[in-house]
mmCIF file of C-alpha atoms in Angstrom:
data_model
loop_
_atom_site.group_PDB
_atom_site.id
_atom_site.type_symbol
_atom_site.label_atom_id
_atom_site.label_comp_id
_atom_site.label_asym_id
_atom_site.label_seq_id
_atom_site.Cartn_x
_atom_site.Cartn_y
_atom_site.Cartn_z
ATOM 1 C CA UNK A 13 19.095 26.788 -13.044
ATOM 2 C CA UNK A 14 17.565 30.015 -14.415
ATOM 3 C CA UNK A 15 14.975 31.922 -12.388
ATOM 4 C CA UNK A 16 11.921 30.478 -14.387
ATOM 5 C CA UNK A 17 13.130 26.860 -13.646
ATOM 6 C CA UNK A 18 13.357 27.406 -9.929
ATOM 7 C CA UNK A 19 10.094 29.156 -9.787
ATOM 8 C CA UNK A 20 8.296 26.504 -12.380
ATOM 9 C CA UNK A 21 10.110 23.945 -10.070
ATOM 10 C CA UNK A 22 8.674 25.777 -6.828
ATOM 11 C CA UNK A 23 5.340 25.750 -8.085
ATOM 12 C CA UNK A 24 5.308 22.082 -9.236
ATOM 13 C CA UNK A 25 6.628 20.967 -5.505
ATOM 14 C CA UNK A 26 3.858 23.142 -4.063
ATOM 15 C CA UNK A 27 0.911 21.858 -6.286
ATOM 16 C CA UNK A 28 2.533 18.169 -5.744
ATOM 17 C CA UNK A 29 2.446 18.350 -2.173
ATOM 18 C CA UNK A 30 -1.341 19.459 -2.301
ATOM 19 C CA UNK A 31 -2.626 16.056 -4.743
ATOM 20 C CA UNK A 32 -0.302 13.977 -2.442
ATOM 21 C CA UNK A 33 -1.929 15.232 0.748
ATOM 22 C CA UNK A 34 -5.273 15.007 -0.659
ATOM 23 C CA UNK A 35 -4.829 11.367 -2.140
ATOM 24 C CA UNK A 36 -2.748 10.225 0.745
ATOM 25 C CA UNK A 37 -5.913 11.169 2.921
ATOM 26 C CA UNK A 38 -8.278 9.571 0.896
ATOM 27 C CA UNK A 39 -6.641 6.029 0.729
ATOM 28 C CA UNK A 40 -5.727 6.476 4.433
ATOM 29 C CA UNK A 41 -9.413 6.838 5.616
ATOM 30 C CA UNK A 42 -10.234 4.042 3.327
ATOM 31 C CA UNK A 43 -7.859 1.492 4.561
ATOM 32 C CA UNK A 44 -7.937 3.114 8.640
ATOM 33 C CA UNK A 45 -11.775 2.407 8.507
ATOM 34 C CA UNK A 46 -11.244 -1.571 8.484
ATOM 35 C CA UNK A 47 -7.945 -0.959 10.934
ATOM 36 C CA UNK A 48 -9.572 0.502 13.326
ATOM 37 C CA UNK A 49 -12.441 -1.811 13.608
ATOM 38 C CA UNK A 50 -9.570 -4.616 13.472
ATOM 39 C CA UNK A 51 -7.376 -3.059 16.039
ATOM 40 C CA UNK A 52 -9.955 -1.128 18.340
ATOM 41 C CA UNK A 53 -12.661 -4.223 18.992
ATOM 42 C CA UNK A 54 -9.459 -6.466 19.726
ATOM 43 C CA UNK A 55 -8.736 -4.762 22.761
ATOM 44 C CA UNK A 56 -5.938 -2.325 21.641
ATOM 45 C CA UNK A 57 -5.541 1.445 22.244
ATOM 46 C CA UNK A 58 -5.307 3.974 20.004
ATOM 47 C CA UNK A 59 -2.113 4.586 20.187
ATOM 48 C CA UNK A 60 -1.430 1.482 18.707
ATOM 49 C CA UNK A 61 -3.874 2.342 15.958
ATOM 50 C CA UNK A 62 -1.890 5.668 15.124
ATOM 51 C CA UNK A 63 1.091 3.324 14.921
ATOM 52 C CA UNK A 64 0.152 0.434 12.793
ATOM 53 C CA UNK A 65 -1.356 3.561 10.508
ATOM 54 C CA UNK A 66 2.081 5.349 10.639
ATOM 55 C CA UNK A 67 3.409 2.340 9.616
ATOM 56 C CA UNK A 68 1.477 2.296 6.634
ATOM 57 C CA UNK A 69 2.025 5.457 5.251
ATOM 58 C CA UNK A 70 5.199 4.995 3.183
ATOM 59 C CA UNK A 71 2.857 2.212 0.936
ATOM 60 C CA UNK A 72 0.285 4.579 0.896
ATOM 61 C CA UNK A 73 2.603 7.062 -0.550
ATOM 62 C CA UNK A 74 4.369 5.173 -2.843
ATOM 63 C CA UNK A 75 1.046 4.598 -4.482
ATOM 64 C CA UNK A 76 -0.154 7.785 -4.873
ATOM 65 C CA UNK A 77 2.870 9.676 -5.483
ATOM 66 C CA UNK A 78 3.200 9.369 -9.484
ATOM 67 C CA UNK A 79 -0.159 10.417 -9.792
ATOM 68 C CA UNK A 80 0.325 13.505 -7.638
ATOM 69 C CA UNK A 81 3.085 14.074 -10.259
ATOM 70 C CA UNK A 82 1.272 13.506 -12.908
ATOM 71 C CA UNK A 83 -1.469 16.086 -11.418
ATOM 72 C CA UNK A 84 0.995 18.517 -10.590
ATOM 73 C CA UNK A 85 2.455 18.594 -13.995
ATOM 74 C CA UNK A 86 -1.139 18.954 -15.579
ATOM 75 C CA UNK A 87 -2.505 21.394 -13.251
ATOM 76 C CA UNK A 88 0.705 24.029 -13.143
ATOM 77 C CA UNK A 89 0.876 23.717 -16.913
ATOM 78 C CA UNK A 90 -2.491 24.370 -17.466
ATOM 79 C CA UNK A 91 -2.314 27.417 -15.234
ATOM 80 C CA UNK A 92 0.705 28.923 -16.668
ATOM 81 C CA UNK A 93 -0.844 28.549 -20.080
ATOM 82 C CA UNK A 94 -4.063 29.872 -19.306
ATOM 83 C CA UNK A 95 -1.852 33.033 -17.886
ATOM 84 C CA UNK A 96 0.214 33.120 -21.202
ATOM 85 C CA UNK A 97 3.238 32.850 -18.803
ATOM 86 C CA UNK A 98 4.216 29.936 -20.823
ATOM 87 C CA UNK A 99 3.082 31.955 -23.892
ATOM 88 C CA UNK A 100 5.700 34.348 -23.132
ATOM 89 C CA UNK A 101 8.119 32.306 -22.608
ATOM 90 C CA UNK A 102 7.600 30.820 -25.905
ATOM 91 C CA UNK A 103 7.461 34.080 -27.829
ATOM 92 C CA UNK A 104 10.863 35.113 -25.994
ATOM 93 C CA UNK A 105 12.431 32.270 -28.366
ATOM 94 C CA UNK A 106 12.396 29.541 -25.815
ATOM 95 C CA UNK A 107 12.091 26.173 -27.316
ATOM 96 C CA UNK A 108 9.585 23.659 -25.527
ATOM 97 C CA UNK A 109 12.896 21.640 -24.760
ATOM 98 C CA UNK A 110 14.396 24.685 -22.797
ATOM 99 C CA UNK A 111 11.383 25.193 -20.742
ATOM 100 C CA UNK A 112 10.954 21.237 -20.331
ATOM 101 C CA UNK A 113 13.951 21.667 -18.179
ATOM 102 C CA UNK A 114 12.027 22.689 -14.687
ATOM 103 C CA UNK A 115 9.624 20.088 -15.265
ATOM 104 C CA UNK A 116 12.575 17.661 -15.869
ATOM 105 C CA UNK A 117 14.204 19.207 -12.487
ATOM 106 C CA UNK A 118 10.453 18.301 -10.628
ATOM 107 C CA UNK A 119 10.909 14.723 -11.962
ATOM 108 C CA UNK A 120 14.197 14.216 -10.977
ATOM 109 C CA UNK A 121 13.345 15.626 -7.506
ATOM 110 C CA UNK A 122 10.052 13.241 -7.405
ATOM 111 C CA UNK A 123 11.918 10.399 -8.781
ATOM 112 C CA UNK A 124 14.746 10.511 -5.882
ATOM 113 C CA UNK A 125 11.822 11.006 -2.944
ATOM 114 C CA UNK A 126 10.514 7.761 -4.479
ATOM 115 C CA UNK A 127 14.098 6.237 -4.634
ATOM 116 C CA UNK A 128 14.360 6.906 -0.905
ATOM 117 C CA UNK A 129 10.903 5.944 -0.391
ATOM 118 C CA UNK A 130 11.353 2.445 -1.868
ATOM 119 C CA UNK A 131 14.307 1.326 -0.882
ATOM 120 C CA UNK A 132 14.347 2.748 2.481
ATOM 121 C CA UNK A 133 11.657 3.964 4.272
ATOM 122 C CA UNK A 134 9.106 1.279 2.504
ATOM 123 C CA UNK A 135 11.090 -2.299 3.361
ATOM 124 C CA UNK A 136 11.688 -0.795 7.311
ATOM 125 C CA UNK A 137 8.092 0.242 7.624
ATOM 126 C CA UNK A 138 6.489 -3.458 6.296
ATOM 127 C CA UNK A 139 9.187 -4.818 8.375
ATOM 128 C CA UNK A 140 8.318 -3.000 11.647
ATOM 129 C CA UNK A 141 4.719 -3.942 10.729
ATOM 130 C CA UNK A 142 5.251 -7.428 10.763
ATOM 131 C CA UNK A 143 6.865 -7.525 14.196
ATOM 132 C CA UNK A 144 4.028 -4.975 15.610
ATOM 133 C CA UNK A 145 1.468 -7.339 14.116
ATOM 134 C CA UNK A 146 3.144 -9.915 15.937
ATOM 135 C CA UNK A 147 3.339 -8.100 19.441
ATOM 136 C CA UNK A 148 -0.427 -7.199 19.339
ATOM 137 C CA UNK A 149 -1.355 -10.649 18.595
ATOM 138 C CA UNK A 150 0.025 -11.786 21.493
ATOM 139 C CA UNK A 151 -1.158 -9.377 23.410
ATOM 140 C CA UNK A 152 -4.522 -10.873 22.619
ATOM 141 C CA UNK A 153 -4.076 -12.949 25.629
ATOM 142 C CA UNK A 154 -4.462 -10.128 27.932
ATOM 143 C CA UNK A 155 -7.753 -9.133 25.860
ATOM 144 C CA UNK A 156 -9.406 -12.431 26.608
ATOM 145 C CA UNK A 157 -8.507 -12.553 30.294
ATOM 146 C CA UNK A 158 -10.636 -9.733 31.152
ATOM 147 C CA UNK A 159 -12.851 -10.639 33.968
ATOM 148 C CA UNK A 160 -16.557 -9.498 34.325
ATOM 149 C CA UNK A 161 -16.711 -8.660 30.078
ATOM 150 C CA UNK A 162 -18.128 -10.768 27.458
ATOM 151 C CA UNK A 163 -15.178 -10.312 24.474
ATOM 152 C CA UNK A 164 -16.398 -11.345 20.832
ATOM 153 C CA UNK A 165 -13.759 -12.167 18.419
ATOM 154 C CA UNK A 166 -13.179 -14.213 15.432
ATOM 155 C CA UNK A 167 -16.953 -13.354 14.625
ATOM 156 C CA UNK A 168 -18.617 -16.298 16.032
ATOM 157 C CA UNK A 169 -16.678 -16.908 19.271
ATOM 158 C CA UNK A 170 -17.796 -15.383 22.961
ATOM 159 C CA UNK A 171 -14.952 -15.266 26.219
ATOM 160 C CA UNK A 172 -16.810 -14.303 29.515
ATOM 161 C CA UNK A 173 -14.828 -14.774 32.922
ATOM 162 C CA UNK A 174 -16.389 -14.161 35.991
ATOM 163 C CA UNK A 175 -13.465 -13.755 37.815
ATOM 164 C CA UNK A 176 -9.595 -14.271 37.824
ATOM 165 C CA UNK A 177 -7.334 -15.570 41.093
ATOM 166 C CA UNK A 178 -4.408 -14.315 42.277
ATOM 167 C CA UNK A 179 -2.391 -17.128 41.045
ATOM 168 C CA UNK A 180 -4.293 -16.977 37.203
ATOM 169 C CA UNK A 181 -6.981 -19.528 38.073
ATOM 170 C CA UNK A 182 -10.437 -18.730 36.054
ATOM 171 C CA UNK A 183 -13.356 -18.851 37.578
ATOM 172 C CA UNK A 184 -16.764 -18.749 36.164
ATOM 173 C CA UNK A 185 -15.712 -19.445 32.632
ATOM 174 C CA UNK A 186 -18.274 -18.809 29.599
ATOM 175 C CA UNK A 187 -16.892 -19.819 25.738
ATOM 176 C CA UNK A 188 -19.657 -19.719 23.173
ATOM 177 C CA UNK A 189 -18.619 -21.184 19.508
ATOM 178 C CA UNK A 190 -20.758 -20.216 16.627
ATOM 179 C CA UNK A 191 -18.044 -20.496 13.712
ATOM 180 C CA UNK A 192 -19.886 -23.262 12.281
ATOM 181 C CA UNK A 193 -22.853 -22.338 11.043
ATOM 182 C CA UNK A 194 -24.639 -25.650 11.208
ATOM 183 C CA UNK A 195 -23.694 -26.137 14.784
ATOM 184 C CA UNK A 196 -23.107 -24.431 17.872
ATOM 185 C CA UNK A 197 -21.590 -25.210 20.910
ATOM 186 C CA UNK A 198 -21.190 -23.477 24.560
ATOM 187 C CA UNK A 199 -18.585 -24.561 27.016
ATOM 188 C CA UNK A 200 -18.934 -23.768 30.861
ATOM 189 C CA UNK A 201 -16.384 -24.254 34.122
ATOM 190 C CA UNK A 202 -15.935 -23.722 37.061
ATOM 191 C CA UNK A 203 -12.717 -23.051 36.941
ATOM 192 C CA UNK A 204 -10.397 -22.584 34.020
ATOM 193 C CA UNK A 205 -6.599 -22.453 33.497
ATOM 194 C CA UNK A 206 -4.724 -21.202 30.657
ATOM 195 C CA UNK A 207 -1.891 -23.520 29.482
ATOM 196 C CA UNK A 208 0.890 -22.454 27.019
ATOM 197 C CA UNK A 209 2.768 -25.648 25.242
ATOM 198 C CA UNK A 210 5.333 -24.266 23.190
ATOM 199 C CA UNK A 211 3.882 -22.287 20.291
ATOM 200 C CA UNK A 212 0.057 -23.432 21.342
ATOM 201 C CA UNK A 213 -2.300 -22.584 23.628
ATOM 202 C CA UNK A 214 -4.671 -24.153 25.381
ATOM 203 C CA UNK A 215 -7.618 -23.582 28.111
ATOM 204 C CA UNK A 216 -8.321 -26.475 30.759
ATOM 205 C CA UNK A 217 -11.943 -25.915 31.820
ATOM 206 C CA UNK A 218 -12.490 -28.020 35.354
ATOM 207 C CA UNK A 219 -16.097 -29.099 36.462
ATOM 208 C CA UNK A 220 -18.066 -27.695 33.516
ATOM 209 C CA UNK A 221 -20.451 -28.549 30.484
ATOM 210 C CA UNK A 222 -20.115 -28.462 26.878
ATOM 211 C CA UNK A 223 -24.051 -27.867 24.876
ATOM 212 C CA UNK A 224 -24.380 -28.511 21.170
ATOM 213 C CA UNK A 225 -27.348 -27.020 19.347
ATOM 214 C CA UNK A 226 -28.092 -28.789 16.102
ATOM 215 C CA UNK A 227 -29.460 -25.668 13.861
ATOM 216 C CA UNK A 228 -31.131 -27.517 11.171
ATOM 217 C CA UNK A 229 -32.608 -29.703 13.487
ATOM 218 C CA UNK A 230 -33.024 -27.610 16.578
ATOM 219 C CA UNK A 231 -31.783 -30.076 18.936
ATOM 220 C CA UNK A 232 -29.791 -29.643 21.972
ATOM 221 C CA UNK A 233 -26.861 -32.102 23.209
ATOM 222 C CA UNK A 234 -25.040 -31.823 26.688
ATOM 223 C CA UNK A 235 -22.248 -33.336 27.627
ATOM 224 C CA UNK A 236 -21.250 -32.626 31.552
ATOM 225 C CA UNK A 237 -16.926 -33.107 32.162
ATOM 226 C CA UNK A 238 -14.588 -33.320 34.879
ATOM 227 C CA UNK A 239 -12.020 -31.413 32.849
ATOM 228 C CA UNK A 240 -11.812 -30.257 29.182
ATOM 229 C CA UNK A 241 -8.830 -28.452 26.467
ATOM 230 C CA UNK A 242 -10.044 -26.051 24.246
ATOM 231 C CA UNK A 243 -7.763 -24.707 21.630
ATOM 232 C CA UNK A 244 -7.047 -20.880 21.688
ATOM 233 C CA UNK A 245 -3.779 -21.399 19.818
ATOM 234 C CA UNK A 246 -5.336 -19.397 16.900
ATOM 235 C CA UNK A 247 -7.386 -16.903 18.493
ATOM 236 C CA UNK A 248 -4.742 -15.102 20.956
ATOM 237 C CA UNK A 249 -1.380 -15.123 18.876
ATOM 238 C CA UNK A 250 -0.608 -15.932 15.320
ATOM 239 C CA UNK A 251 1.718 -18.497 14.375
ATOM 240 C CA UNK A 252 5.098 -16.772 14.302
ATOM 241 C CA UNK A 253 6.156 -16.359 10.237
ATOM 242 C CA UNK A 254 9.492 -17.748 9.621
ATOM 243 C CA UNK A 255 9.210 -16.389 6.457
ATOM 244 C CA UNK A 256 9.679 -12.816 6.192
ATOM 245 C CA UNK A 257 7.885 -10.647 3.730
ATOM 246 C CA UNK A 258 9.669 -9.837 0.386
ATOM 247 C CA UNK A 259 8.766 -6.257 0.388
ATOM 248 C CA UNK A 260 10.413 -6.012 3.644
ATOM 249 C CA UNK A 261 13.836 -6.657 2.905
ATOM 250 C CA UNK A 262 16.466 -4.149 2.400
ATOM 251 C CA UNK A 263 17.763 -3.809 -1.092
ATOM 252 C CA UNK A 264 20.869 -4.797 -0.395
ATOM 253 C CA UNK A 265 20.094 -7.582 0.692
ATOM 254 C CA UNK A 266 18.188 -8.066 -2.717
ATOM 255 C CA UNK A 267 21.395 -7.687 -4.388
ATOM 256 C CA UNK A 268 24.019 -9.153 -2.821
ATOM 257 C CA UNK A 269 22.266 -12.359 -0.975
ATOM 258 C CA UNK A 270 19.989 -13.796 -3.487
ATOM 259 C CA UNK A 271 21.226 -16.998 -3.780
ATOM 260 C CA UNK A 272 21.133 -17.106 0.747
ATOM 261 C CA UNK A 273 17.272 -15.741 0.090
ATOM 262 C CA UNK A 274 16.555 -18.615 -2.184
ATOM 263 C CA UNK A 275 17.974 -21.253 -0.455
ATOM 264 C CA UNK A 276 16.938 -20.325 3.399
ATOM 265 C CA UNK A 277 13.451 -19.202 2.461
ATOM 266 C CA UNK A 278 12.898 -20.618 -0.908
ATOM 267 C CA UNK A 279 12.172 -17.361 -2.449
ATOM 268 C CA UNK A 280 11.865 -17.763 -6.354
ATOM 269 C CA UNK A 281 14.375 -16.362 -8.112
ATOM 270 C CA UNK A 282 11.621 -14.290 -9.981
ATOM 271 C CA UNK A 283 10.037 -12.634 -7.558
ATOM 272 C CA UNK A 284 13.496 -11.440 -6.032
ATOM 273 C CA UNK A 285 14.169 -9.492 -9.085
ATOM 274 C CA UNK A 286 10.957 -8.289 -9.523
ATOM 275 C CA UNK A 287 10.779 -7.012 -6.422
ATOM 276 C CA UNK A 288 14.351 -5.451 -7.169
ATOM 277 C CA UNK A 289 13.878 -4.006 -10.415
ATOM 278 C CA UNK A 290 10.313 -2.465 -9.144
ATOM 279 C CA UNK A 291 11.803 -0.460 -6.803
ATOM 280 C CA UNK A 292 13.707 1.373 -9.309
ATOM 281 C CA UNK A 293 10.830 1.291 -11.865
ATOM 282 C CA UNK A 294 8.551 3.077 -9.411
ATOM 283 C CA UNK A 295 11.309 6.093 -9.200
ATOM 284 C CA UNK A 296 11.773 6.298 -13.223
ATOM 285 C CA UNK A 297 8.208 6.655 -13.745
ATOM 286 C CA UNK A 298 7.815 9.859 -11.844
ATOM 287 C CA UNK A 299 10.183 11.362 -14.464
ATOM 288 C CA UNK A 300 8.160 10.037 -17.275
ATOM 289 C CA UNK A 301 4.655 10.950 -16.024
ATOM 290 C CA UNK A 302 6.035 14.538 -15.411
ATOM 291 C CA UNK A 303 7.205 15.309 -18.342
ATOM 292 C CA UNK A 304 4.216 13.296 -20.112
ATOM 293 C CA UNK A 305 1.604 16.004 -18.657
ATOM 294 C CA UNK A 306 3.721 19.005 -19.332
ATOM 295 C CA UNK A 307 4.738 18.121 -22.954
ATOM 296 C CA UNK A 308 1.140 16.782 -23.946
ATOM 297 C CA UNK A 309 -0.502 19.736 -22.673
ATOM 298 C CA UNK A 310 2.304 22.095 -24.892
ATOM 299 C CA UNK A 311 0.577 20.807 -28.340
ATOM 300 C CA UNK A 312 -2.760 22.360 -27.521
ATOM 301 C CA UNK A 313 -3.392 25.465 -29.587
ATOM 302 C CA UNK A 314 -6.072 28.366 -28.884
ATOM 303 C CA UNK A 315 -9.694 26.736 -28.221
ATOM 304 C CA UNK A 316 -12.353 27.379 -26.654
ATOM 305 C CA UNK A 317 -12.815 24.636 -24.906
ATOM 306 C CA UNK A 318 -9.488 25.189 -23.373
ATOM 307 C CA UNK A 319 -6.856 22.731 -23.158
ATOM 308 C CA UNK A 320 -9.299 19.915 -21.650
ATOM 309 C CA UNK A 321 -8.357 17.474 -24.643
ATOM 310 C CA UNK A 322 -5.226 17.770 -24.222
ATOM 311 C CA UNK A 323 -5.443 16.806 -20.440
ATOM 312 C CA UNK A 324 -8.107 13.821 -21.235
ATOM 313 C CA UNK A 325 -4.954 12.347 -23.577
ATOM 314 C CA UNK A 326 -2.504 12.750 -20.978
ATOM 315 C CA UNK A 327 -4.738 10.448 -18.629
ATOM 316 C CA UNK A 328 -4.922 8.379 -21.077
ATOM 317 C CA UNK A 329 -1.671 7.837 -21.665
ATOM 318 C CA UNK A 330 -1.209 7.597 -17.803
ATOM 319 C CA UNK A 331 -3.558 4.793 -17.634
ATOM 320 C CA UNK A 332 -1.638 3.001 -19.813
ATOM 321 C CA UNK A 333 1.517 3.030 -18.625
ATOM 322 C CA UNK A 334 0.225 2.141 -15.270
ATOM 323 C CA UNK A 335 -1.940 -0.714 -16.958
ATOM 324 C CA UNK A 336 1.321 -1.348 -18.909
ATOM 325 C CA UNK A 337 3.158 -1.848 -15.552
ATOM 326 C CA UNK A 338 0.818 -4.146 -14.043
ATOM 327 C CA UNK A 339 1.167 -6.762 -17.123
ATOM 328 C CA UNK A 340 5.128 -6.923 -16.931
ATOM 329 C CA UNK A 341 5.239 -7.974 -13.754
ATOM 330 C CA UNK A 342 3.547 -11.435 -14.085
ATOM 331 C CA UNK A 343 6.275 -11.867 -16.963
ATOM 332 C CA UNK A 344 9.373 -10.854 -14.721
ATOM 333 C CA UNK A 345 7.948 -13.355 -12.168
ATOM 334 C CA UNK A 346 7.662 -16.251 -14.435
ATOM 335 C CA UNK A 347 10.776 -15.046 -16.558
ATOM 336 C CA UNK A 348 13.497 -13.050 -14.319
ATOM 337 C CA UNK A 349 15.575 -12.378 -17.232
ATOM 338 C CA UNK A 350 13.023 -10.417 -18.805
ATOM 339 C CA UNK A 351 13.716 -8.150 -16.211
ATOM 340 C CA UNK A 352 14.539 -4.893 -18.310
ATOM 341 C CA UNK A 353 10.543 -4.817 -19.213
ATOM 342 C CA UNK A 354 10.517 -3.072 -15.984
ATOM 343 C CA UNK A 355 11.596 -0.010 -16.843
ATOM 344 C CA UNK A 356 9.378 -0.276 -20.195
ATOM 345 C CA UNK A 357 7.083 1.907 -18.953
ATOM 346 C CA UNK A 358 9.413 4.598 -17.883
ATOM 347 C CA UNK A 359 10.781 4.308 -20.998
ATOM 348 C CA UNK A 360 7.873 4.606 -23.489
ATOM 349 C CA UNK A 361 6.953 7.433 -21.352
ATOM 350 C CA UNK A 362 9.714 9.364 -21.722
ATOM 351 C CA UNK A 363 9.811 8.317 -26.093
ATOM 352 C CA UNK A 364 6.106 9.989 -25.748
ATOM 353 C CA UNK A 365 6.857 13.138 -23.954
ATOM 354 C CA UNK A 366 9.818 13.717 -26.322
ATOM 355 C CA UNK A 367 8.229 13.124 -29.445
ATOM 356 C CA UNK A 368 5.688 15.642 -28.003
ATOM 357 C CA UNK A 369 7.956 17.802 -27.301
ATOM 358 C CA UNK A 370 9.387 18.162 -30.620
ATOM 359 C CA UNK A 371 5.997 18.196 -32.201
ATOM 360 C CA UNK A 372 5.459 21.246 -29.842
ATOM 361 C CA UNK A 373 8.507 22.860 -31.363
ATOM 362 C CA UNK A 374 7.127 22.335 -34.524
ATOM 363 C CA UNK A 375 3.516 23.347 -35.094
ATOM 364 C CA UNK A 376 3.104 23.929 -38.779
ATOM 365 C CA UNK A 377 4.237 21.040 -40.834
ATOM 366 C CA UNK A 378 7.048 21.386 -43.322
ATOM 367 C CA UNK A 379 5.070 21.025 -46.001
ATOM 368 C CA UNK A 380 1.928 23.553 -44.800
ATOM 369 C CA UNK A 381 5.175 25.944 -44.209
ATOM 370 C CA UNK A 382 5.606 25.577 -47.593
ATOM 371 C CA UNK A 383 2.192 26.197 -49.363
ATOM 372 C CA UNK A 384 1.926 29.185 -46.840
ATOM 373 C CA UNK A 385 5.487 30.997 -48.216
ATOM 374 C CA UNK A 386 3.999 30.627 -51.709
#
């Protein structure tokens, strides 16, 4: 690799890191707001929130990396043209193909990063996130069993426990269930007990009263009871999902244990094939968008408007490739034999980049050259 290639690669990687940081930060803020509200209001600590956001980062990075690669290629190429560095290289006899070697090295480098991300880091993070979500949902029981405080959960249920004895007996229990907009029910009990039966959890109230308010008619009915069972399984623990997320399975398992996955978890073959090849497609698209961003800007000559028309063309091509990726995924799920379509956006992008590089090396058409010589 020549000195210019190393210089171009270093500039691309530097700007790529900047755009990646900005784009990941924007998406992280959008997703963190809802996650923060859900975890903190559920009684979890800030450390749990940070852990969940860290486990979601591989998915966010995978989403923004192709856009960051494209933005870096366009930005650096535009700056090289504006500062005449690229013009000098082309004037010394270097062809667009020769200059593109640094961009190709940049695309391959980011593709390797993406491959590690999609094949290793993201599946591992999704698997760990599933386990932590199950643990946090079970820990919600401790959130409910706190004395002297009103606990609001599920957007319409309120719990209050006056005092908890050392043996676990709940005293002065209050439960308000307002999930049904047509009828609000309130349960009170002098004492209560939390009973676990396998995956089910029930709150047993003793010596209490149930009050039901019909919202439309404003009619209140009361019922006294000696003991009452209230199911809180969905409130303190979600049912353990015996089927793991396909996105969290290792690539080796998708390749070698496909039949077992289909039999054991009833995964459709199309979803397995699509997930497997999509991981490779995410890596290859990085090479394609890097070369497109570079090659498109080489088509521009001198203009008072700069290279903005070429930038718009490159951005339009990026949108087309992303839309094409979204269109082929359902086709592969329905027809697994069509898996080569996963690589169609990357292949199309490389072909377009090659055509643009070829065209940039021939700025004057043969027939126009003949007229000029005459």
